[in-house]
């Protein structure tokens, strides 16, 4: 098999804040921005990697969810325990400095982990966990 990751989904609760973070702070390209009623789906991805995209979507938009399920999803997002994304860069310290200077919530400064990875962690404006690994 020749599988690749085409796109993944992360929830957003504020499309403008998410757009500013992923486009202006992380430098991702905006590939699509679609609204429907009071909802908005924004597709972003790293420059030079058109085959890999992240769809920032309104949480709990699935019409099959019950009110209780929708409430649970929103509670998990608010706690920062609903979704996560791991990225990789060549210059972890420089990237960390840029993101930290943007005001993003820092969860972990660059650290050499016991399991052999050097990484750091942030939360995006919605609360999603964003980990960044140092490329070898």
N, CA, C and O atoms as a MOPAC input file, in Angstrom:
PM7 MOZYME 1SCF
protein

 N      0.83000 1    -1.19100 1     0.00000 1
 C      0.00000 1     0.00000 1     0.00000 1
 C      0.87100 1     1.25000 1     0.00000 1
 O      1.98700 1     1.25700 1     0.51800 1
 N      0.33400 1     2.28700 1    -0.58700 1
 C      1.01900 1     3.57900 1    -0.64300 1
 C      0.09700 1     4.63800 1    -0.04400 1
 O     -0.46200 1     5.46700 1    -0.76200 1
 N     -0.05400 1     4.60100 1     1.28300 1
 C     -0.96000 1     5.51700 1     1.96700 1
 C     -0.26300 1     6.81700 1     2.34300 1
 O      0.90600 1     6.81700 1     2.72800 1
 N     -0.97700 1     7.90800 1     2.23000 1
 C     -0.50300 1     9.20100 1     2.71400 1
 C     -1.64200 1     9.84300 1     3.50200 1
 O     -2.80400 1     9.46600 1     3.35200 1
 N     -1.30300 1    10.79500 1     4.32400 1
 C     -2.33100 1    11.55100 1     5.02700 1
 C     -2.73100 1    12.70500 1     4.12300 1
 O     -1.91200 1    13.56300 1     3.79400 1
 N     -3.98100 1    12.71700 1     3.73000 1
 C     -4.47100 1    13.76600 1     2.83300 1
 C     -4.96200 1    14.96400 1     3.63300 1
 O     -4.52700 1    16.09100 1     3.39600 1
 N     -5.86400 1    14.73000 1     4.57700 1
 C     -6.28400 1    15.80700 1     5.45500 1
 C     -6.74200 1    15.23800 1     6.79100 1
 O     -7.13700 1    14.07800 1     6.91100 1
 N     -6.66900 1    16.11200 1     7.78000 1
 C     -7.13600 1    15.78000 1     9.11300 1
 C     -7.99200 1    16.94600 1     9.59200 1
 O     -7.92300 1    18.04300 1     9.03800 1
 N     -8.78700 1    16.70800 1    10.61000 1
 C     -9.71800 1    17.72700 1    11.07700 1
 C     -9.38100 1    18.14900 1    12.50500 1
 O     -9.09000 1    17.31300 1    13.36100 1
 N     -9.42600 1    19.44400 1    12.74700 1
 C     -9.29500 1    20.01700 1    14.08400 1
 C    -10.46600 1    20.97200 1    14.28900 1
 O    -10.80300 1    21.73100 1    13.38000 1
 N    -11.08700 1    20.94900 1    15.45400 1
 C    -12.18900 1    21.88100 1    15.68300 1
 C    -11.67600 1    23.29700 1    15.93700 1
 O    -10.55000 1    23.49900 1    16.39200 1
 N    -12.52100 1    24.25600 1    15.63400 1
 C    -12.24700 1    25.64000 1    16.00700 1
 C    -13.51300 1    26.22800 1    16.61100 1
 O    -14.62400 1    25.87000 1    16.22200 1
 N    -13.33600 1    27.12400 1    17.55600 1
 C    -14.47600 1    27.81500 1    18.15000 1
 C    -14.49800 1    29.29200 1    17.76900 1
 O    -15.48200 1    29.98800 1    18.02100 1
 N    -13.42000 1    29.76500 1    17.16500 1
 C    -13.32800 1    31.14800 1    16.69500 1
 C    -12.56100 1    31.12400 1    15.37600 1
 O    -11.33100 1    31.06800 1    15.38300 1
 N    -13.26300 1    31.16500 1    14.24500 1
 C    -12.57000 1    31.01900 1    12.96900 1
 C    -11.51300 1    32.08600 1    12.71700 1
 O    -10.46000 1    31.77900 1    12.16000 1
 N    -11.76300 1    33.31900 1    13.10800 1
 C    -10.77200 1    34.37500 1    12.86500 1
 C     -9.50100 1    34.16200 1    13.68800 1
 O     -8.39500 1    34.35100 1    13.18000 1
 N     -9.65300 1    33.77200 1    14.94800 1
 C     -8.47500 1    33.50600 1    15.79100 1
 C     -7.70700 1    32.29600 1    15.26700 1
 O     -6.47600 1    32.30400 1    15.24400 1
 N     -8.42300 1    31.26300 1    14.84900 1
 C     -7.76000 1    30.07300 1    14.30200 1
 C     -7.03700 1    30.40200 1    13.00300 1
 O     -5.91000 1    29.95900 1    12.78500 1
 N     -7.68200 1    31.17300 1    12.15100 1
 C     -7.05800 1    31.58900 1    10.89800 1
 C     -5.78300 1    32.38200 1    11.17700 1
 O     -4.75400 1    32.14300 1    10.54500 1
 N     -5.84300 1    33.31400 1    12.10900 1
 C     -4.65600 1    34.10700 1    12.44700 1
 C     -3.53500 1    33.22000 1    12.97200 1
 O     -2.36900 1    33.43800 1    12.64200 1
 N     -3.87000 1    32.22500 1    13.78200 1
 C     -2.83300 1    31.33900 1    14.33300 1
 C     -2.20900 1    30.47100 1    13.24500 1
 O     -0.98700 1    30.45000 1    13.09900 1
 N     -3.02200 1    29.76300 1    12.49100 1
 C     -2.48300 1    28.81300 1    11.51000 1
 C     -1.86100 1    29.51000 1    10.30200 1
 O     -0.85900 1    29.03500 1     9.76800 1
 N     -2.43100 1    30.61000 1     9.87000 1
 C     -1.90200 1    31.34000 1     8.71500 1
 C     -0.77000 1    32.27100 1     9.12300 1
 O      0.32300 1    32.20300 1     8.56200 1
 N     -1.02700 1    33.14900 1    10.10500 1
 C     -0.07500 1    34.21800 1    10.41100 1
 C      1.05100 1    33.77400 1    11.33400 1
 O      2.17700 1    34.25200 1    11.19600 1
 N      0.77700 1    32.87700 1    12.26900 1
 C      1.81700 1    32.43900 1    13.20700 1
 C      2.56700 1    31.22200 1    12.64700 1
 O      3.79600 1    31.22900 1    12.58200 1
 N      1.83200 1    30.18400 1    12.24500 1
 C      2.49400 1    28.98100 1    11.73800 1
 C      2.89900 1    29.09100 1    10.27200 1
 O      3.72100 1    28.30700 1     9.79900 1
 N      2.33300 1    30.04800 1     9.55300 1
 C      2.72000 1    30.25200 1     8.15600 1
 C      2.05100 1    29.31100 1     7.17200 1
 O      2.52900 1    29.16100 1     6.04700 1
 N      0.96200 1    28.67700 1     7.56300 1
 C      0.26600 1    27.77000 1     6.65800 1
 C     -0.48600 1    28.56600 1     5.59200 1
 O     -0.91700 1    29.69700 1     5.81600 1
 N     -0.62700 1    27.93700 1     4.43100 1
 C     -1.42900 1    28.51400 1     3.35500 1
 C     -2.90600 1    28.25000 1     3.63600 1
 O     -3.27400 1    27.20400 1     4.17200 1
 N     -3.73500 1    29.20800 1     3.26800 1
 C     -5.18300 1    28.99300 1     3.32900 1
 C     -5.58600 1    28.42300 1     1.97600 1
 O     -5.37900 1    29.05100 1     0.93800 1
 N     -6.16000 1    27.23500 1     2.00100 1
 C     -6.50700 1    26.55500 1     0.75500 1
 C     -7.99400 1    26.61500 1     0.44200 1
 O     -8.40200 1    26.49000 1    -0.71300 1
 N     -8.79500 1    26.80700 1     1.47300 1
 C    -10.23100 1    26.91100 1     1.26900 1
 C    -10.83100 1    27.55500 1     2.51100 1
 O    -10.33400 1    27.37000 1     3.62200 1
 N    -11.89000 1    28.30300 1     2.31500 1
 C    -12.58400 1    28.96700 1     3.41300 1
 C    -14.05500 1    28.99300 1     3.03700 1
 O    -14.48200 1    29.79200 1     2.20300 1
 N    -14.82100 1    28.11300 1     3.65900 1
 C    -16.20600 1    27.90900 1     3.26200 1
 C    -17.13500 1    28.15100 1     4.44000 1
 O    -16.92600 1    27.61700 1     5.52900 1
 N    -18.14900 1    28.94900 1     4.21800 1
 C    -19.13900 1    29.19500 1     5.24700 1
 C    -20.47700 1    28.58500 1     4.88000 1
 O    -20.82600 1    28.47200 1     3.70500 1
 N    -21.21000 1    28.19900 1     5.89200 1
 C    -22.57100 1    27.69900 1     5.71600 1
 C    -23.36100 1    28.10000 1     6.94600 1
 O    -23.03700 1    27.69400 1     8.06200 1
 N    -24.39600 1    28.89600 1     6.74000 1
 C    -25.16300 1    29.46300 1     7.83800 1
 C    -24.20300 1    30.18300 1     8.78300 1
 O    -23.48600 1    31.07900 1     8.33800 1
 N    -24.16100 1    29.82800 1    10.06800 1
 C    -23.24100 1    30.51900 1    10.98400 1
 C    -21.98700 1    29.70200 1    11.25800 1
 O    -21.30800 1    29.92500 1    12.26000 1
 N    -21.67200 1    28.75200 1    10.36800 1
 C    -20.49900 1    27.88800 1    10.54800 1
 C    -19.46900 1    28.17100 1     9.46100 1
 O    -19.78200 1    28.74000 1     8.41600 1
 N    -18.22800 1    27.75900 1     9.73500 1
 C    -17.14200 1    28.02500 1     8.79500 1
 C    -16.11400 1    26.91000 1     8.84900 1
 O    -15.68800 1    26.50500 1     9.93000 1
 N    -15.71200 1    26.41100 1     7.67900 1
 C    -14.67100 1    25.40900 1     7.53900 1
 C    -13.49700 1    26.07800 1     6.82200 1
 O    -13.66800 1    26.65400 1     5.74800 1
 N    -12.30300 1    25.99900 1     7.42200 1
 C    -11.11400 1    26.63400 1     6.85300 1
 C    -10.07400 1    25.54100 1     6.64600 1
 O     -9.70000 1    24.84200 1     7.58800 1
 N     -9.61300 1    25.40000 1     5.41700 1
 C     -8.60500 1    24.39900 1     5.10100 1
 C     -7.25500 1    25.09000 1     4.97100 1
 O     -7.10900 1    26.03600 1     4.19700 1
 N     -6.26700 1    24.61700 1     5.72900 1
 C     -4.91800 1    25.18100 1     5.70700 1
 C     -3.91400 1    24.05000 1     5.51800 1
 O     -4.22800 1    22.87700 1     5.71700 1
 N     -2.71900 1    24.42600 1     5.13600 1
 C     -1.66900 1    23.42300 1     5.00100 1
 C     -0.31900 1    24.07200 1     4.84300 1
 O     -0.21900 1    25.25200 1     4.50800 1
 N      0.73500 1    23.28900 1     5.08900 1
 C      2.08500 1    23.82600 1     4.96400 1
 C      2.43000 1    24.15000 1     3.50800 1
 O      2.10300 1    23.39600 1     2.59100 1
 N      3.09100 1    25.27800 1     3.32500 1
 C      3.53600 1    25.67300 1     1.98300 1
 C      4.41400 1    24.57000 1     1.39000 1
 O      5.24400 1    23.98400 1     2.08500 1
 N      4.22500 1    24.30100 1     0.12500 1
 C      5.03200 1    23.28700 1    -0.54600 1
 C      4.57600 1    21.85800 1    -0.28400 1
 O      5.20800 1    20.91400 1    -0.75700 1
 N      3.49700 1    21.68600 1     0.45500 1
 C      2.97000 1    20.34900 1     0.73100 1
 C      1.46900 1    20.31700 1     0.42200 1
 O      0.65500 1    20.15500 1     1.33100 1
 N      1.10300 1    20.46800 1    -0.84700 1
 C     -0.31600 1    20.55000 1    -1.18700 1
 C     -1.09700 1    19.27300 1    -0.88300 1
 O     -2.32600 1    19.29900 1    -0.82200 1
 N     -0.40900 1    18.18300 1    -0.69600 1
 C     -1.08000 1    16.91300 1    -0.42000 1
 C     -1.47700 1    16.75700 1     1.04600 1
 O     -2.19000 1    15.81300 1     1.38600 1
 N     -1.03600 1    17.65500 1     1.91600 1
 C     -1.33100 1    17.55400 1     3.34100 1
 C     -2.11500 1    18.78100 1     3.78200 1
 O     -1.65300 1    19.91200 1     3.62600 1
 N     -3.31400 1    18.54900 1     4.33700 1
 C     -4.14100 1    19.67500 1     4.75600 1
 C     -4.77700 1    19.42000 1     6.11500 1
 O     -4.96300 1    18.27900 1     6.54000 1
 N     -5.10200 1    20.51300 1     6.77500 1
 C     -5.83000 1    20.49000 1     8.04100 1
 C     -7.13000 1    21.24800 1     7.80400 1
 O     -7.11600 1    22.38100 1     7.32400 1
 N     -8.24100 1    20.62700 1     8.14000 1
 C     -9.53000 1    21.28600 1     8.01800 1
 C     -9.93900 1    21.74200 1     9.41300 1
 O    -10.19800 1    20.92300 1    10.29500 1
 N     -9.99400 1    23.04700 1     9.60100 1
 C    -10.46100 1    23.62700 1    10.85600 1
 C    -11.97500 1    23.72800 1    10.73700 1
 O    -12.48800 1    24.44300 1     9.87600 1
 N    -12.67800 1    23.02200 1    11.58500 1
 C    -14.12100 1    22.89700 1    11.41000 1
 C    -14.87500 1    23.30500 1    12.66800 1
 O    -14.32000 1    23.29200 1    13.76600 1
 N    -16.14600 1    23.66700 1    12.50000 1
 C    -16.96200 1    23.98400 1    13.66400 1
 C    -17.22200 1    22.70200 1    14.45400 1
 O    -17.65200 1    21.69900 1    13.88500 1
 N    -16.96600 1    22.73000 1    15.74200 1
 C    -17.15200 1    21.51200 1    16.52600 1
 C    -18.62300 1    21.14100 1    16.65800 1
 O    -19.50500 1    22.00000 1    16.67100 1
 N    -18.85200 1    19.87500 1    16.75100 1
 C    -20.19300 1    19.35100 1    17.01000 1
 C    -21.19900 1    19.78400 1    15.95700 1
 O    -22.38800 1    19.90100 1    16.25500 1
 N    -20.74400 1    20.02700 1    14.72400 1
 C    -21.64900 1    20.43200 1    13.65100 1
 C    -22.44600 1    19.25800 1    13.09800 1
 O    -23.40600 1    19.44900 1    12.35100 1
 N    -22.05200 1    18.05800 1    13.46200 1
 C    -22.72400 1    16.85000 1    12.97900 1
 C    -24.18800 1    16.86200 1    13.43200 1
 O    -24.45400 1    16.86500 1    14.63400 1
 N    -25.12800 1    16.86800 1    12.50400 1
 C    -26.54000 1    16.93700 1    12.89200 1
 C    -27.04200 1    15.67500 1    13.59600 1
 O    -28.13500 1    15.68100 1    14.16300 1
 N    -26.26500 1    14.60400 1    13.56600 1
 C    -26.69600 1    13.37500 1    14.23500 1
 C    -26.35900 1    13.35900 1    15.71800 1
 O    -26.78800 1    12.45700 1    16.43800 1
 N    -25.58900 1    14.35300 1    16.19000 1
 C    -25.24400 1    14.40800 1    17.61000 1
 C    -26.44700 1    14.85100 1    18.43700 1
 O    -27.22400 1    15.71400 1    18.03100 1
 N    -26.57100 1    14.24500 1    19.58900 1
 C    -27.60400 1    14.69700 1    20.52700 1
 C    -27.11000 1    15.96200 1    21.21400 1
 O    -25.92500 1    16.28600 1    21.13200 1
 N    -27.98700 1    16.67100 1    21.88200 1
 C    -27.58100 1    17.86300 1    22.62900 1
 C    -26.55700 1    17.50900 1    23.69600 1
 O    -25.61600 1    18.27000 1    23.92300 1
 N    -26.72400 1    16.36300 1    24.35400 1
 C    -25.77600 1    15.91000 1    25.38100 1
 C    -24.40800 1    15.62600 1    24.76800 1
 O    -23.38700 1    16.01600 1    25.33300 1
 N    -24.37500 1    14.95100 1    23.62000 1
 C    -23.10600 1    14.65800 1    22.94400 1
 C    -22.42600 1    15.95400 1    22.50900 1
 O    -21.21400 1    16.10500 1    22.66200 1
 N    -23.19900 1    16.87900 1    21.97200 1
 C    -22.64900 1    18.17300 1    21.54600 1
 C    -22.04700 1    18.91300 1    22.74800 1
 O    -20.96900 1    19.49800 1    22.64500 1
 N    -22.73700 1    18.88400 1    23.86700 1
 C    -22.24700 1    19.51700 1    25.08900 1
 C    -20.94300 1    18.86800 1    25.55300 1
 O    -20.01600 1    19.56100 1    25.97300 1
 N    -20.87600 1    17.54100 1    25.47600 1
 C    -19.65800 1    16.82100 1    25.88100 1
 C    -18.48200 1    17.20800 1    24.99600 1
 O    -17.38200 1    17.44500 1    25.49700 1
 N    -18.70000 1    17.27400 1    23.69400 1
 C    -17.63500 1    17.67100 1    22.76600 1
 C    -17.12900 1    19.06700 1    23.12200 1
 O    -15.92100 1    19.28300 1    23.20700 1
 N    -18.03000 1    20.00300 1    23.32700 1
 C    -17.63200 1    21.37100 1    23.65000 1
 C    -16.89200 1    21.45300 1    24.98900 1
 O    -15.97600 1    22.26000 1    25.14000 1
 N    -17.28300 1    20.62800 1    25.95300 1
 C    -16.57500 1    20.59000 1    27.24300 1
 C    -15.16000 1    20.05000 1    27.07000 1
 O    -14.22300 1    20.58000 1    27.66700 1
 N    -14.99200 1    19.00400 1    26.26200 1
 C    -13.66100 1    18.43900 1    26.02700 1
 C    -12.76800 1    19.44100 1    25.30600 1
 O    -11.58300 1    19.55200 1    25.61700 1
 N    -13.32500 1    20.16300 1    24.35100 1
 C    -12.54600 1    21.18300 1    23.64300 1
 C    -12.10200 1    22.26100 1    24.62900 1
 O    -10.94300 1    22.67500 1    24.61000 1
 N    -13.00700 1    22.71500 1    25.48300 1
 C    -12.68200 1    23.76100 1    26.45600 1
 C    -11.57200 1    23.32300 1    27.40500 1
 O    -10.78300 1    24.15400 1    27.85500 1
 N    -11.50200 1    22.03400 1    27.71400 1
 C    -10.44900 1    21.50400 1    28.58600 1
 C     -9.14500 1    21.26600 1    27.83100 1
 O     -8.11000 1    21.00000 1    28.44100 1
 N     -9.19600 1    21.36100 1    26.49900 1
 C     -7.99000 1    21.10600 1    25.70900 1
 C     -7.67600 1    19.64100 1    25.55300 1
 O     -6.52600 1    19.28300 1    25.29800 1
 N     -8.66700 1    18.78100 1    25.69800 1
 C     -8.39800 1    17.34700 1    25.62200 1
 C     -9.16900 1    16.65100 1    24.50100 1
 O     -9.37400 1    15.43800 1    24.55000 1
 N     -9.59500 1    17.40600 1    23.50100 1
 C    -10.39000 1    16.81300 1    22.42700 1
 C     -9.54100 1    16.43200 1    21.21800 1
 O     -9.72800 1    15.35300 1    20.65600 1
 N     -8.61600 1    17.29400 1    20.80600 1
 C     -7.85100 1    17.05200 1    19.58200 1
 C     -6.40100 1    17.49400 1    19.75900 1
 O     -6.08500 1    18.35400 1    20.58000 1
 N     -5.53500 1    16.87800 1    18.96200 1
 C     -4.11100 1    17.20400 1    19.02000 1
 C     -3.49900 1    17.05400 1    17.63000 1
 O     -4.02100 1    16.34300 1    16.77200 1
 N     -2.39000 1    17.73800 1    17.43600 1
 C     -1.66100 1    17.68300 1    16.17600 1
 C     -0.17800 1    17.75100 1    16.50800 1
 O      0.23200 1    18.54200 1    17.35800 1
 N      0.62900 1    16.92700 1    15.84400 1
 C      2.07900 1    16.99000 1    16.01900 1
 C      2.70700 1    17.40000 1    14.69500 1
 O      2.46600 1    16.78700 1    13.65600 1
 N      3.51500 1    18.44800 1    14.75600 1
 C      4.23900 1    18.97200 1    13.60500 1
 C      5.72000 1    18.71500 1    13.80500 1
 O      6.13800 1    18.31500 1    14.89200 1
 N      6.52800 1    18.94300 1    12.76200 1
 C      7.97400 1    18.77400 1    12.87000 1
 C      8.67900 1    19.91500 1    12.15300 1
 O      8.21800 1    20.38400 1    11.11200 1
 N      9.79400 1    20.35700 1    12.71200 1
 C     10.59700 1    21.43700 1    12.12800 1
 C     12.07900 1    21.11400 1    12.28700 1
 O     12.46200 1    20.26000 1    13.08700 1
 N     12.90900 1    21.81800 1    11.50700 1
 C     14.36000 1    21.66300 1    11.63500 1
 C     14.90400 1    22.51700 1    12.77600 1
 O     15.85700 1    22.11500 1    13.44400 1
 N     14.31600 1    23.68400 1    13.01000 1
 C     14.79500 1    24.61100 1    14.04300 1
 C     13.72400 1    24.75400 1    15.12800 1
 O     12.91900 1    25.68500 1    15.09700 1
 N     13.72300 1    23.83000 1    16.07700 1
 C     12.69900 1    23.83200 1    17.11800 1
 C     12.78300 1    25.08400 1    17.98900 1
 O     11.76000 1    25.69600 1    18.29700 1
 N     13.98300 1    25.46000 1    18.38100 1
 C     14.12600 1    26.61500 1    19.26400 1
 C     13.66500 1    27.90500 1    18.59200 1
 O     12.98100 1    28.71800 1    19.21500 1
 N     14.03100 1    28.09800 1    17.33300 1
 C     13.59100 1    29.28700 1    16.60500 1
 C     12.08400 1    29.30800 1    16.41100 1
 O     11.44100 1    30.34700 1    16.56200 1
 N     11.52900 1    28.15200 1    16.07500 1
 C     10.07900 1    28.05100 1    15.89400 1
 C      9.36500 1    28.30600 1    17.21400 1
 O      8.35600 1    29.01000 1    17.25500 1
 N      9.88700 1    27.73500 1    18.28300 1
 C      9.29300 1    27.96000 1    19.60100 1
 C      9.26700 1    29.45200 1    19.91400 1
 O      8.24800 1    29.97000 1    20.37100 1
 N     10.37500 1    30.14500 1    19.67500 1
 C     10.45100 1    31.57900 1    19.96300 1
 C      9.42900 1    32.38100 1    19.18400 1
 O      8.80300 1    33.28900 1    19.72900 1
 N      9.25400 1    32.05400 1    17.91500 1
 C      8.27700 1    32.75000 1    17.07200 1
 C      6.85700 1    32.54000 1    17.58300 1
 O      6.08100 1    33.48900 1    17.69100 1
 N      6.52300 1    31.29300 1    17.89500 1
 C      5.15800 1    30.99800 1    18.33800 1
 C      4.90200 1    31.58700 1    19.72500 1
 O      3.83400 1    32.14600 1    19.97700 1
 N      5.86600 1    31.46300 1    20.61000 1
 C      5.70300 1    32.02400 1    21.95900 1
 C      5.52400 1    33.54000 1    21.89200 1
 O      4.72600 1    34.10400 1    22.64100 1
 N      6.26200 1    34.20400 1    20.99800 1
 C      6.16100 1    35.66000 1    20.86400 1
 C      4.78800 1    36.08900 1    20.34500 1
 O      4.39300 1    37.24200 1    20.52000 1
 N      4.06100 1    35.17200 1    19.71000 1
 C      2.73000 1    35.50400 1    19.18700 1
 C      1.68500 1    35.57600 1    20.28800 1
 O      0.57200 1    36.05400 1    20.06700 1
 N      2.04400 1    35.10000 1    21.47200 1
 C      1.09000 1    35.07700 1    22.56900 1
 C      0.37100 1    33.75000 1    22.73100 1
 O     -0.50500 1    33.61900 1    23.58600 1
 N      0.73100 1    32.76300 1    21.91800 1
 C      0.10100 1    31.44600 1    22.04500 1
 C      0.38900 1    30.87100 1    23.43000 1
 O      1.43600 1    31.13800 1    24.02100 1
 N     -0.54600 1    30.08600 1    23.93400 1
 C     -0.37300 1    29.46900 1    25.24500 1
 C      0.71300 1    28.39400 1    25.17000 1
 O      0.55900 1    27.39900 1    24.46200 1
 N      1.80000 1    28.59700 1    25.89600 1
 C      2.91200 1    27.64700 1    25.93800 1
 C      2.60500 1    26.58200 1    26.98700 1
 O      2.31300 1    26.90400 1    28.13900 1
 N      2.67300 1    25.33200 1    26.58900 1
 C      2.49800 1    24.22600 1    27.52500 1
 C      3.83000 1    23.61500 1    27.93200 1
 O      3.98900 1    23.13500 1    29.05500 1
 N      4.79400 1    23.63800 1    26.99800 1
 C      6.10400 1    23.05000 1    27.28400 1
 C      7.15200 1    23.71000 1    26.40200 1
 O      7.00700 1    23.76300 1    25.18100 1
 N      8.20000 1    24.20900 1    27.02500 1
 C      9.32300 1    24.75500 1    26.26900 1
 C     10.08300 1    23.60200 1    25.63100 1
 O      9.87500 1    22.45200 1    26.01800 1
 N     10.96800 1    23.87500 1    24.65400 1
 C     11.72000 1    22.78300 1    24.03200 1
 C     12.41900 1    21.91800 1    25.08100 1
 O     13.14900 1    22.41200 1    25.94100 1
 N     12.17100 1    20.62400 1    24.98100 1
 C     12.64300 1    19.65700 1    25.98200 1
 C     13.13400 1    18.40400 1    25.29400 1
 O     12.52000 1    17.92900 1    24.33800 1
 N     14.25400 1    17.86100 1    25.78500 1
 C     14.73000 1    16.55800 1    25.32500 1
 C     13.99300 1    15.49100 1    26.12300 1
 O     14.20200 1    15.35500 1    27.32800 1
 N     13.13400 1    14.73900 1    25.45300 1
 C     12.33500 1    13.71500 1    26.12300 1
 C     13.14700 1    12.43800 1    26.33300 1
 O     14.08000 1    12.15600 1    25.58100 1
 N     12.79100 1    11.68300 1    27.34100 1
 C     13.47100 1    10.42000 1    27.63400 1
 C     13.35700 1     9.41900 1    26.48800 1
 O     14.21100 1     8.54500 1    26.34100 1
 N     12.31900 1     9.54200 1    25.68400 1
 C     12.09400 1     8.58800 1    24.59200 1
 C     12.74700 1     9.01700 1    23.27900 1
 O     12.43900 1     8.47000 1    22.22000 1
 N     13.65800 1    10.00600 1    23.35300 1
 C     14.49100 1    10.34200 1    22.21000 1
 C     14.01800 1    11.47500 1    21.31600 1
 O     14.63500 1    11.72900 1    20.28100 1
 N     12.95200 1    12.15900 1    21.67900 1
 C     12.43300 1    13.25800 1    20.86500 1
 C     12.68100 1    14.56700 1    21.59600 1
 O     12.53400 1    14.64500 1    22.81600 1
 N     13.05500 1    15.58700 1    20.85100 1
 C     13.11300 1    16.94300 1    21.39000 1
 C     11.87400 1    17.65100 1    20.86200 1
 O     11.66000 1    17.71400 1    19.65100 1
 N     11.05500 1    18.18800 1    21.77200 1
 C      9.81800 1    18.81600 1    21.33500 1
 C      9.37800 1    19.92500 1    22.27400 1
 O      9.96600 1    20.14800 1    23.33200 1
 N      8.31200 1    20.62000 1    21.84700 1
 C      7.67000 1    21.64900 1    22.66200 1
 C      6.16900 1    21.52100 1    22.43000 1
 O      5.73200 1    20.75400 1    21.57300 1
 N      5.38500 1    22.27200 1    23.19300 1
 C      3.93500 1    22.16000 1    23.04600 1
 C      3.24400 1    23.49200 1    23.31000 1
 O      3.66600 1    24.28100 1    24.15600 1
 N      2.17200 1    23.71600 1    22.56200 1
 C      1.32800 1    24.90600 1    22.65400 1
 C     -0.13100 1    24.47600 1    22.60800 1
 O     -0.44300 1    23.31100 1    22.36000 1
 N     -1.00900 1    25.42600 1    22.85000 1
 C     -2.42500 1    25.26300 1    22.53600 1
 C     -2.77100 1    26.28000 1    21.45400 1
 O     -2.30300 1    27.41800 1    21.48600 1
 N     -3.58800 1    25.86200 1    20.50500 1
 C     -4.07100 1    26.82600 1    19.51800 1
 C     -5.20600 1    27.63200 1    20.15300 1
 O     -5.57400 1    27.35300 1    21.29400 1
 N     -5.76600 1    28.61000 1    19.46400 1
 C     -6.79500 1    29.45200 1    20.08400 1
 C     -8.02600 1    28.68900 1    20.57900 1
 O     -8.73000 1    29.17700 1    21.46300 1
 N     -8.29400 1    27.52900 1    20.04000 1
 C     -9.44000 1    26.72200 1    20.47100 1
 C     -9.10300 1    25.89300 1    21.69600 1
 O     -9.99300 1    25.52600 1    22.46300 1
 N     -7.81700 1    25.59300 1    21.88700 1
 C     -7.39400 1    24.73500 1    22.98700 1
 C     -6.80600 1    23.43100 1    22.51400 1
 O     -6.38400 1    22.61500 1    23.33400 1
 N     -6.76500 1    23.20800 1    21.19700 1
 C     -6.16900 1    21.98400 1    20.66500 1
 C     -4.68400 1    21.93700 1    21.01300 1
 O     -3.98900 1    22.95100 1    20.94600 1
 N     -4.21200 1    20.76500 1    21.38000 1
 C     -2.79900 1    20.56300 1    21.68500 1
 C     -1.99300 1    20.52100 1    20.39300 1
 O     -2.29300 1    19.74100 1    19.48900 1
 N     -0.96500 1    21.37100 1    20.31300 1
 C     -0.05800 1    21.38600 1    19.17200 1
 C      1.33500 1    21.06000 1    19.69500 1
 O      1.92700 1    21.85800 1    20.42100 1
 N      1.85400 1    19.90800 1    19.33500 1
 C      3.22700 1    19.52300 1    19.69200 1
 C      4.09300 1    19.72500 1    18.46200 1
 O      3.64700 1    19.51800 1    17.33300 1
 N      5.33100 1    20.12800 1    18.68900 1
 C      6.27000 1    20.32500 1    17.56900 1
 C      7.54200 1    19.57700 1    17.90800 1
 O      8.16700 1    19.81800 1    18.94100 1
 N      7.92000 1    18.66000 1    17.02000 1
 C      9.13600 1    17.85600 1    17.19300 1
 C     10.28300 1    18.45200 1    16.39300 1
 O     10.07500 1    19.06000 1    15.34300 1
 N     11.48500 1    18.27300 1    16.89800 1
 C     12.70600 1    18.63800 1    16.16300 1
 C     12.99200 1    17.52400 1    15.17100 1
 O     13.07300 1    16.35700 1    15.55400 1
 N     13.14600 1    17.87500 1    13.89800 1
 C     13.51600 1    16.86800 1    12.89700 1
 C     14.96100 1    16.46600 1    13.10500 1
 O     15.79900 1    17.28200 1    13.48900 1
 N     15.23800 1    15.22100 1    12.85300 1
 C     16.61500 1    14.70800 1    12.98800 1
 C     17.49300 1    15.25000 1    11.87400 1
 O     18.68200 1    14.93500 1    11.81600 1

